[in-house]
Amino acid sequence: MASSHSSSPGPQSGSGGSDGMFRKDREPPSRHYRPVRSLPDVCPKEPTGESRGLCEGPSVVAEHDRWTVYNSKVNLPAALNDPRLAKRESDFFTKTWGLDFAETEVMPSFYLPNINKEHFASYLQETAQRERIHERCKSICPNKDDVDAVSSITNNHDKSRTDLEQVPKIFMKPDFALDDPATFHAVLPWSHFNSAGGKSSRDVASSRLLQEKLSHYLDVVEVSIARQISLRSDAFFHAMSSQHELQDRLLETGGAVAALRGRTAAIDRVMCQGPLRALRQAVERGNCVKLHNKLKLMAAVHQTQPTVQLLLSTSEFVGALELIATTKEVLQQELQGVHSFRHLGSQLCELEKLIDKMMVEDFSMYSRSDLSRSLKEESHVMEMDRLQSLVFGLLRQRKLDFLEIYGDEMILAAKGIVTQCVVDGVLQIEGINTEVVTKLADQMRLMTFPQWFELMKSIFENFLLFLERIKATLSVIRNVVLEALDSNQKSRLLEQQTEVCRAQAEAPSPQLLQGEAELAYLTHEGLFISDALHNVQQQQQQQQVPQQTQADGCGSDSTSGTTESSSSREHGLQPGSSDDMMPSDLELGRVANNIQELLYTASDLSHDRCVKVLMARAKDGSLERLSSAEFVCLSQAVEGFVKDSEELCCRRSMSLRGALQSQANRFVHRFHEERKTKLSLLLDNERWKQAEVPAEFQDLVNSIANGRISLPERNPTGAEDRRPCEYLHVDGQKYAVVGTVLLLIRIFLEYCQCVNDIPSITTDMLTRLSDLLKHFNSRSCQLVLGAGALQVVGLKTITTRNLALASRCLQLVVYYIPIIRAHFETKLQPKQYSVLRHFDHITKDYNDHISEISAKLVAIMDSLFEKMLSKYEVKAPMPSTCFRNVCKQVGKMHEAISELLPEDQTQTLFLKINASFKLHLKRQLARLWVVHDGGPQNGLVVVDLAFYTENIQALRTLEKLDLNMAEIWEQKR
């Protein structure tokens, strides 16, 4: 290709003389050619400020800012082999060399708007009419010059086309070949020359005609070719001249390259071979030092196995593992490929597996001995240093399932604790023959409750000590895990700081880059110096050499001291331990959680073992037959153990509570059935007569009034000195009661006492107490109102006194129901308050029963009034016999109930009786046609009424009773 200095076809001014090269003057062509822009050659002149020619050759020692091949804008081989072009450009060798040689995408300017067709819409609309007129005029009157030029071009083109059309089409085919028989026969028809006989004059004429025709075709084609050449002669001569100039430049460049190589060889001989020899000797010395360090490292590695055996003999598992890990790291990094150590890696792996088995077995033995030793020893953690060493070694080897081993040993130890406690308890009892009764459960069932209770308390104490020991051991293990986790975090932080410092140290200064570039230039032995310069510019390759030198220099020292640091290693965490050996933070966190779960498992295990002891005792129903005090003692002991274990392990285990709750339900059922049966027997034997109130029951009621809802402690000396009272004094009122109600008060206080002692049975006890109160109400109704006492007890009749006494007893129970409800409410959770509605239903039932008794008393008097007043006659003497009998029956009623019912209830009851009396008297007077007219009969009735009123108001508590006897007279209409 032509250079930019001579490729321009136009005259050169100014630059021709400075080059010292011959330039061919040419006449400017008739056509206008765009001048070719100048670009630097592949090997241009150095920019030294002087216009020296290539014949002088490039300078060997030049400035650092000289032009190099890396400053070129277009790479010719890259442009020729551009893989992005699906088809090679057809005008590649005719394009001008320069910035526009390769296609580049020009980014649109950010400062110029994006112009589209819409911006010219208004202009086009304005000029559309004028453009149409102009086009119409052009088509009507064409330009003369254009017509001549077009006519001449058309004539020439038509003439050449007409001449070429004379040539047959077969000569124009791209696959034209005379060696093809068909083509040959078509061009030379020999059939015209193969007439019978020899050559005739006709054949000669035909061959001559054919020859002239072919000559004519050749002339037409040559004329057409000449015409085409004449049209493109300028471009052809321009290419030829450029080719000659390019050959001259190549010859000059070859000479310059030869001179440069000669000078480079001289420089290499004079300036480089000596320094390079010194550098090689320095490298050889460094290699000898490295070899010596490697030999010392191999000697240290050779002593690994004996040192590991020595450490294992003293149970230094962590030191042995550290030494093995360090040796394996040295083998992989420093001594990789050493033939004498080819089997050492596998031997170390087998030794590491052996250490794993030894550590697991040692940890199992430690766990067994720690959990099996006596619980009365003061030290909770046995051989703490040994435990820490084992745990750290297991973590280092990623044996994260060692807690399962401890859990299995924990289960065996828990079984042993129960067995040992039972055996010790049986040995202290003389009445149990262990040879006959071999099973521990049977031996426990032969114990009395106090003996078995002492055994349970002993088991609870031992399990609490057992849990304390497990918690202390797991705390040590947890501390080791947390230290390992903290060490991992510190190691990561240290690595991050080291990387930051290394990145800051690896940033080279320009002076350092320049010096290293010169060093690389002098010591490079490759083919191209540009490769060395390019490698120097890469930052990572610059720093590999000093880092490798430092690693080699300190590797022998760190490895030679491995045995000393490993043998003297303490059982703690070292910050230099490799992160790839220790578990990740996630795994360590999982191990820490498993430690806490193991403590929870120990708590559950202790509770499960106690449940088995409890259920073994309850198998024959002995726990159900316990007294309230004994069951309360058992419940308090279990609750105390559960609370202590919860405080110790922070775990709420429900198995023992559930077993106790099950036994409590059975106990409550038996407790309730006993008291319900007792109450039924008392009611069936009750004669419904007023009973005297012993002093202890009065004290019981007084303690309830003081807010103590429980059974008071018995004081037999004080109770016997006081005489029983006739009434029960409650909140300033006197209650005449039967003996059954007194015992009922004590019974529901027993229910409340059980709730105080065993809060877990509150809901169950509440429903049972509700059932008991309902049973008392229904049974008393059957016996009194239903007259069941006539058959059960043998009473002759149910008197008004019996009815009033029953009503007063029911009122006493109704008084205590809100107190019982408030007491149970304090023992219930807020979500359990719905069960308190039973007390509301019971209160309603009791009030209905009291109302029915009151109605029954009124009904008794009503029947008497109806019977007596039906025989009433208004006649002398006065007062009449009927009124005398009425007043007598009313007096008996008052005498029967006045001492039992309070004053307000008595007055209310007699008001209802008086209303009944007035109703029947009014009916009888109406039947007798006695009216309030002041007549004789009216006067007799008034005398009887005065007698009745006087007798009623003479009764106690009825003095101020308003009888309103005027209602007996019918009002006049």
mmCIF file with all atom_site columns, C-alpha atoms in Angstrom, residues 416-538:
data_model
loop_
_atom_site.group_PDB
_atom_site.id
_atom_site.type_symbol
_atom_site.label_atom_id
_atom_site.label_alt_id
_atom_site.label_comp_id
_atom_site.label_asym_id
_atom_site.label_entity_id
_atom_site.label_seq_id
_atom_site.pdbx_PDB_ins_code
_atom_site.Cartn_x
_atom_site.Cartn_y
_atom_site.Cartn_z
_atom_site.occupancy
_atom_site.B_iso_or_equiv
_atom_site.pdbx_formal_charge
_atom_site.auth_seq_id
_atom_site.auth_comp_id
_atom_site.auth_asym_id
_atom_site.auth_atom_id
_atom_site.pdbx_PDB_model_num
ATOM 1   C CA . GLY A 1 416 ? -28.265 -45.680 87.424  1.00 0.00 ? 416 GLY A CA 1
ATOM 2   C CA . ILE A 1 417 ? -29.307 -42.878 89.775  1.00 0.00 ? 417 ILE A CA 1
ATOM 3   C CA . VAL A 1 418 ? -32.850 -44.258 90.124  1.00 0.00 ? 418 VAL A CA 1
ATOM 4   C CA . THR A 1 419 ? -31.596 -47.803 90.565  1.00 0.00 ? 419 THR A CA 1
ATOM 5   C CA . GLN A 1 420 ? -29.062 -46.822 93.207  1.00 0.00 ? 420 GLN A CA 1
ATOM 6   C CA . CYS A 1 421 ? -31.606 -44.779 95.179  1.00 0.00 ? 421 CYS A CA 1
ATOM 7   C CA . VAL A 1 422 ? -34.129 -47.640 95.193  1.00 0.00 ? 422 VAL A CA 1
ATOM 8   C CA . VAL A 1 423 ? -31.482 -50.157 96.241  1.00 0.00 ? 423 VAL A CA 1
ATOM 9   C CA . ASP A 1 424 ? -30.279 -47.911 99.063  1.00 0.00 ? 424 ASP A CA 1
ATOM 10  C CA . GLY A 1 425 ? -33.867 -47.312 100.220 1.00 0.00 ? 425 GLY A CA 1
ATOM 11  C CA . VAL A 1 426 ? -34.753 -51.020 100.198 1.00 0.00 ? 426 VAL A CA 1
ATOM 12  C CA . LEU A 1 427 ? -31.642 -51.928 102.187 1.00 0.00 ? 427 LEU A CA 1
ATOM 13  C CA . GLN A 1 428 ? -32.784 -49.649 105.008 1.00 0.00 ? 428 GLN A CA 1
ATOM 14  C CA . ILE A 1 429 ? -36.147 -51.436 105.276 1.00 0.00 ? 429 ILE A CA 1
ATOM 15  C CA . GLU A 1 430 ? -36.167 -54.734 107.105 1.00 0.00 ? 430 GLU A CA 1
ATOM 16  C CA . GLY A 1 431 ? -39.564 -56.018 105.989 1.00 0.00 ? 431 GLY A CA 1
ATOM 17  C CA . ILE A 1 432 ? -38.669 -56.411 102.276 1.00 0.00 ? 432 ILE A CA 1
ATOM 18  C CA . ASN A 1 433 ? -36.967 -59.627 101.165 1.00 0.00 ? 433 ASN A CA 1
ATOM 19  C CA . THR A 1 434 ? -34.987 -58.734 98.055  1.00 0.00 ? 434 THR A CA 1
ATOM 20  C CA . GLU A 1 435 ? -34.405 -62.407 97.238  1.00 0.00 ? 435 GLU A CA 1
ATOM 21  C CA . VAL A 1 436 ? -38.116 -63.074 96.878  1.00 0.00 ? 436 VAL A CA 1
ATOM 22  C CA . VAL A 1 437 ? -39.106 -59.703 95.384  1.00 0.00 ? 437 VAL A CA 1
ATOM 23  C CA . THR A 1 438 ? -36.502 -59.030 92.713  1.00 0.00 ? 438 THR A CA 1
ATOM 24  C CA . LYS A 1 439 ? -38.074 -56.261 90.651  1.00 0.00 ? 439 LYS A CA 1
ATOM 25  C CA . LEU A 1 440 ? -37.492 -52.705 91.820  1.00 0.00 ? 440 LEU A CA 1
ATOM 26  C CA . ALA A 1 441 ? -41.076 -51.657 91.035  1.00 0.00 ? 441 ALA A CA 1
ATOM 27  C CA . ASP A 1 442 ? -42.461 -54.431 93.242  1.00 0.00 ? 442 ASP A CA 1
ATOM 28  C CA . GLN A 1 443 ? -40.059 -53.486 96.016  1.00 0.00 ? 443 GLN A CA 1
ATOM 29  C CA . MET A 1 444 ? -41.251 -49.877 95.854  1.00 0.00 ? 444 MET A CA 1
ATOM 30  C CA . ARG A 1 445 ? -44.902 -50.952 96.094  1.00 0.00 ? 445 ARG A CA 1
ATOM 31  C CA . LEU A 1 446 ? -44.110 -52.864 99.282  1.00 0.00 ? 446 LEU A CA 1
ATOM 32  C CA . MET A 1 447 ? -42.949 -49.664 100.975 1.00 0.00 ? 447 MET A CA 1
ATOM 33  C CA . THR A 1 448 ? -45.233 -47.601 103.140 1.00 0.00 ? 448 THR A CA 1
ATOM 34  C CA . PHE A 1 449 ? -46.029 -44.113 101.951 1.00 0.00 ? 449 PHE A CA 1
ATOM 35  C CA . PRO A 1 450 ? -43.571 -42.373 104.330 1.00 0.00 ? 450 PRO A CA 1
ATOM 36  C CA . GLN A 1 451 ? -40.791 -44.753 103.198 1.00 0.00 ? 451 GLN A CA 1
ATOM 37  C CA . TRP A 1 452 ? -41.644 -44.293 99.532  1.00 0.00 ? 452 TRP A CA 1
ATOM 38  C CA . PHE A 1 453 ? -41.952 -40.529 99.993  1.00 0.00 ? 453 PHE A CA 1
ATOM 39  C CA . GLU A 1 454 ? -38.469 -40.372 101.509 1.00 0.00 ? 454 GLU A CA 1
ATOM 40  C CA . LEU A 1 455 ? -37.239 -42.385 98.500  1.00 0.00 ? 455 LEU A CA 1
ATOM 41  C CA . MET A 1 456 ? -38.842 -39.852 96.117  1.00 0.00 ? 456 MET A CA 1
ATOM 42  C CA . LYS A 1 457 ? -37.252 -36.927 97.928  1.00 0.00 ? 457 LYS A CA 1
ATOM 43  C CA . SER A 1 458 ? -33.871 -38.682 97.712  1.00 0.00 ? 458 SER A CA 1
ATOM 44  C CA . ILE A 1 459 ? -34.361 -39.208 93.960  1.00 0.00 ? 459 ILE A CA 1
ATOM 45  C CA . PHE A 1 460 ? -35.321 -35.541 93.523  1.00 0.00 ? 460 PHE A CA 1
ATOM 46  C CA . GLU A 1 461 ? -32.204 -34.368 95.396  1.00 0.00 ? 461 GLU A CA 1
ATOM 47  C CA . ASN A 1 462 ? -29.912 -36.640 93.379  1.00 0.00 ? 462 ASN A CA 1
ATOM 48  C CA . PHE A 1 463 ? -31.402 -35.523 90.091  1.00 0.00 ? 463 PHE A CA 1
ATOM 49  C CA . LEU A 1 464 ? -30.932 -31.866 91.034  1.00 0.00 ? 464 LEU A CA 1
ATOM 50  C CA . LEU A 1 465 ? -27.255 -32.572 91.759  1.00 0.00 ? 465 LEU A CA 1
ATOM 51  C CA . PHE A 1 466 ? -27.103 -34.517 88.505  1.00 0.00 ? 466 PHE A CA 1
ATOM 52  C CA . LEU A 1 467 ? -28.500 -31.546 86.561  1.00 0.00 ? 467 LEU A CA 1
ATOM 53  C CA . GLU A 1 468 ? -26.089 -29.137 88.274  1.00 0.00 ? 468 GLU A CA 1
ATOM 54  C CA . ARG A 1 469 ? -23.159 -31.325 87.231  1.00 0.00 ? 469 ARG A CA 1
ATOM 55  C CA . ILE A 1 470 ? -24.422 -31.573 83.643  1.00 0.00 ? 470 ILE A CA 1
ATOM 56  C CA . LYS A 1 471 ? -24.974 -27.820 83.480  1.00 0.00 ? 471 LYS A CA 1
ATOM 57  C CA . ALA A 1 472 ? -21.439 -27.122 84.742  1.00 0.00 ? 472 ALA A CA 1
ATOM 58  C CA . THR A 1 473 ? -19.921 -29.531 82.200  1.00 0.00 ? 473 THR A CA 1
ATOM 59  C CA . LEU A 1 474 ? -21.987 -28.140 79.332  1.00 0.00 ? 474 LEU A CA 1
ATOM 60  C CA . SER A 1 475 ? -21.022 -24.604 80.380  1.00 0.00 ? 475 SER A CA 1
ATOM 61  C CA . VAL A 1 476 ? -17.343 -25.505 79.942  1.00 0.00 ? 476 VAL A CA 1
ATOM 62  C CA . ILE A 1 477 ? -18.092 -27.003 76.520  1.00 0.00 ? 477 ILE A CA 1
ATOM 63  C CA . ARG A 1 478 ? -20.141 -23.958 75.564  1.00 0.00 ? 478 ARG A CA 1
ATOM 64  C CA . ASN A 1 479 ? -17.304 -21.608 76.577  1.00 0.00 ? 479 ASN A CA 1
ATOM 65  C CA . VAL A 1 480 ? -14.901 -23.528 74.330  1.00 0.00 ? 480 VAL A CA 1
ATOM 66  C CA . VAL A 1 481 ? -17.351 -23.277 71.418  1.00 0.00 ? 481 VAL A CA 1
ATOM 67  C CA . LEU A 1 482 ? -17.843 -19.541 71.988  1.00 0.00 ? 482 LEU A CA 1
ATOM 68  C CA . GLU A 1 483 ? -14.071 -19.026 72.163  1.00 0.00 ? 483 GLU A CA 1
ATOM 69  C CA . ALA A 1 484 ? -13.713 -20.861 68.854  1.00 0.00 ? 484 ALA A CA 1
ATOM 70  C CA . LEU A 1 485 ? -16.423 -18.658 67.356  1.00 0.00 ? 485 LEU A CA 1
ATOM 71  C CA . ASP A 1 486 ? -14.715 -15.522 68.657  1.00 0.00 ? 486 ASP A CA 1
ATOM 72  C CA . SER A 1 487 ? -11.395 -16.741 67.274  1.00 0.00 ? 487 SER A CA 1
ATOM 73  C CA . ASN A 1 488 ? -12.941 -17.220 63.825  1.00 0.00 ? 488 ASN A CA 1
ATOM 74  C CA . GLN A 1 489 ? -14.296 -13.683 63.854  1.00 0.00 ? 489 GLN A CA 1
ATOM 75  C CA . LYS A 1 490 ? -10.941 -12.242 64.948  1.00 0.00 ? 490 LYS A CA 1
ATOM 76  C CA . SER A 1 491 ? -9.159  -14.226 62.228  1.00 0.00 ? 491 SER A CA 1
ATOM 77  C CA . ARG A 1 492 ? -11.499 -12.864 59.561  1.00 0.00 ? 492 ARG A CA 1
ATOM 78  C CA . LEU A 1 493 ? -11.002 -9.321  60.823  1.00 0.00 ? 493 LEU A CA 1
ATOM 79  C CA . LEU A 1 494 ? -7.228  -9.808  60.796  1.00 0.00 ? 494 LEU A CA 1
ATOM 80  C CA . GLU A 1 495 ? -7.362  -11.137 57.240  1.00 0.00 ? 495 GLU A CA 1
ATOM 81  C CA . GLN A 1 496 ? -9.365  -8.131  56.098  1.00 0.00 ? 496 GLN A CA 1
ATOM 82  C CA . GLN A 1 497 ? -6.856  -5.733  57.669  1.00 0.00 ? 497 GLN A CA 1
ATOM 83  C CA . THR A 1 498 ? -3.987  -7.689  56.094  1.00 0.00 ? 498 THR A CA 1
ATOM 84  C CA . GLU A 1 499 ? -5.587  -7.502  52.662  1.00 0.00 ? 499 GLU A CA 1
ATOM 85  C CA . VAL A 1 500 ? -6.073  -3.750  53.016  1.00 0.00 ? 500 VAL A CA 1
ATOM 86  C CA . CYS A 1 501 ? -2.434  -3.261  54.034  1.00 0.00 ? 501 CYS A CA 1
ATOM 87  C CA . ARG A 1 502 ? -1.274  -5.529  51.212  1.00 0.00 ? 502 ARG A CA 1
ATOM 88  C CA . ALA A 1 503 ? -3.325  -3.594  48.658  1.00 0.00 ? 503 ALA A CA 1
ATOM 89  C CA . GLN A 1 504 ? -1.811  -0.325  49.890  1.00 0.00 ? 504 GLN A CA 1
ATOM 90  C CA . ALA A 1 505 ? 1.704   -1.799  49.793  1.00 0.00 ? 505 ALA A CA 1
ATOM 91  C CA . GLU A 1 506 ? 1.200   -3.239  46.294  1.00 0.00 ? 506 GLU A CA 1
ATOM 92  C CA . ALA A 1 507 ? 0.422   0.171   44.759  1.00 0.00 ? 507 ALA A CA 1
ATOM 93  C CA . PRO A 1 508 ? 3.787   1.010   43.013  1.00 0.00 ? 508 PRO A CA 1
ATOM 94  C CA . SER A 1 509 ? 5.149   4.512   42.517  1.00 0.00 ? 509 SER A CA 1
ATOM 95  C CA . PRO A 1 510 ? 5.980   5.800   39.000  1.00 0.00 ? 510 PRO A CA 1
ATOM 96  C CA . GLN A 1 511 ? 9.719   5.847   39.858  1.00 0.00 ? 511 GLN A CA 1
ATOM 97  C CA . LEU A 1 512 ? 9.551   2.191   40.923  1.00 0.00 ? 512 LEU A CA 1
ATOM 98  C CA . LEU A 1 513 ? 7.738   1.239   37.734  1.00 0.00 ? 513 LEU A CA 1
ATOM 99  C CA . GLN A 1 514 ? 10.326  3.030   35.634  1.00 0.00 ? 514 GLN A CA 1
ATOM 100 C CA . GLY A 1 515 ? 13.226  1.343   37.413  1.00 0.00 ? 515 GLY A CA 1
ATOM 101 C CA . GLU A 1 516 ? 11.655  -2.092  37.172  1.00 0.00 ? 516 GLU A CA 1
ATOM 102 C CA . ALA A 1 517 ? 10.899  -1.467  33.523  1.00 0.00 ? 517 ALA A CA 1
ATOM 103 C CA . GLU A 1 518 ? 14.599  -0.775  32.874  1.00 0.00 ? 518 GLU A CA 1
ATOM 104 C CA . LEU A 1 519 ? 15.579  -3.876  34.873  1.00 0.00 ? 519 LEU A CA 1
ATOM 105 C CA . ALA A 1 520 ? 13.167  -6.002  32.874  1.00 0.00 ? 520 ALA A CA 1
ATOM 106 C CA . TYR A 1 521 ? 14.497  -4.510  29.663  1.00 0.00 ? 521 TYR A CA 1
ATOM 107 C CA . LEU A 1 522 ? 18.092  -5.412  30.598  1.00 0.00 ? 522 LEU A CA 1
ATOM 108 C CA . THR A 1 523 ? 17.378  -8.934  31.900  1.00 0.00 ? 523 THR A CA 1
ATOM 109 C CA . HIS A 1 524 ? 14.869  -9.987  29.233  1.00 0.00 ? 524 HIS A CA 1
ATOM 110 C CA . GLU A 1 525 ? 15.999  -12.902 27.079  1.00 0.00 ? 525 GLU A CA 1
ATOM 111 C CA . GLY A 1 526 ? 12.903  -13.317 24.893  1.00 0.00 ? 526 GLY A CA 1
ATOM 112 C CA . LEU A 1 527 ? 12.272  -12.341 21.311  1.00 0.00 ? 527 LEU A CA 1
ATOM 113 C CA . PHE A 1 528 ? 10.341  -9.120  21.913  1.00 0.00 ? 528 PHE A CA 1
ATOM 114 C CA . ILE A 1 529 ? 11.268  -6.380  24.345  1.00 0.00 ? 529 ILE A CA 1
ATOM 115 C CA . SER A 1 530 ? 7.625   -5.166  24.263  1.00 0.00 ? 530 SER A CA 1
ATOM 116 C CA . ASP A 1 531 ? 6.581   -8.346  26.099  1.00 0.00 ? 531 ASP A CA 1
ATOM 117 C CA . ALA A 1 532 ? 8.874   -7.450  29.001  1.00 0.00 ? 532 ALA A CA 1
ATOM 118 C CA . LEU A 1 533 ? 7.565   -3.896  29.124  1.00 0.00 ? 533 LEU A CA 1
ATOM 119 C CA . HIS A 1 534 ? 3.999   -5.151  29.057  1.00 0.00 ? 534 HIS A CA 1
ATOM 120 C CA . ASN A 1 535 ? 4.628   -7.594  31.903  1.00 0.00 ? 535 ASN A CA 1
ATOM 121 C CA . VAL A 1 536 ? 6.190   -4.901  34.059  1.00 0.00 ? 536 VAL A CA 1
ATOM 122 C CA . GLN A 1 537 ? 2.988   -2.853  33.871  1.00 0.00 ? 537 GLN A CA 1
ATOM 123 C CA . GLN A 1 538 ? 0.977   -5.610  35.526  1.00 0.00 ? 538 GLN A CA 1
#
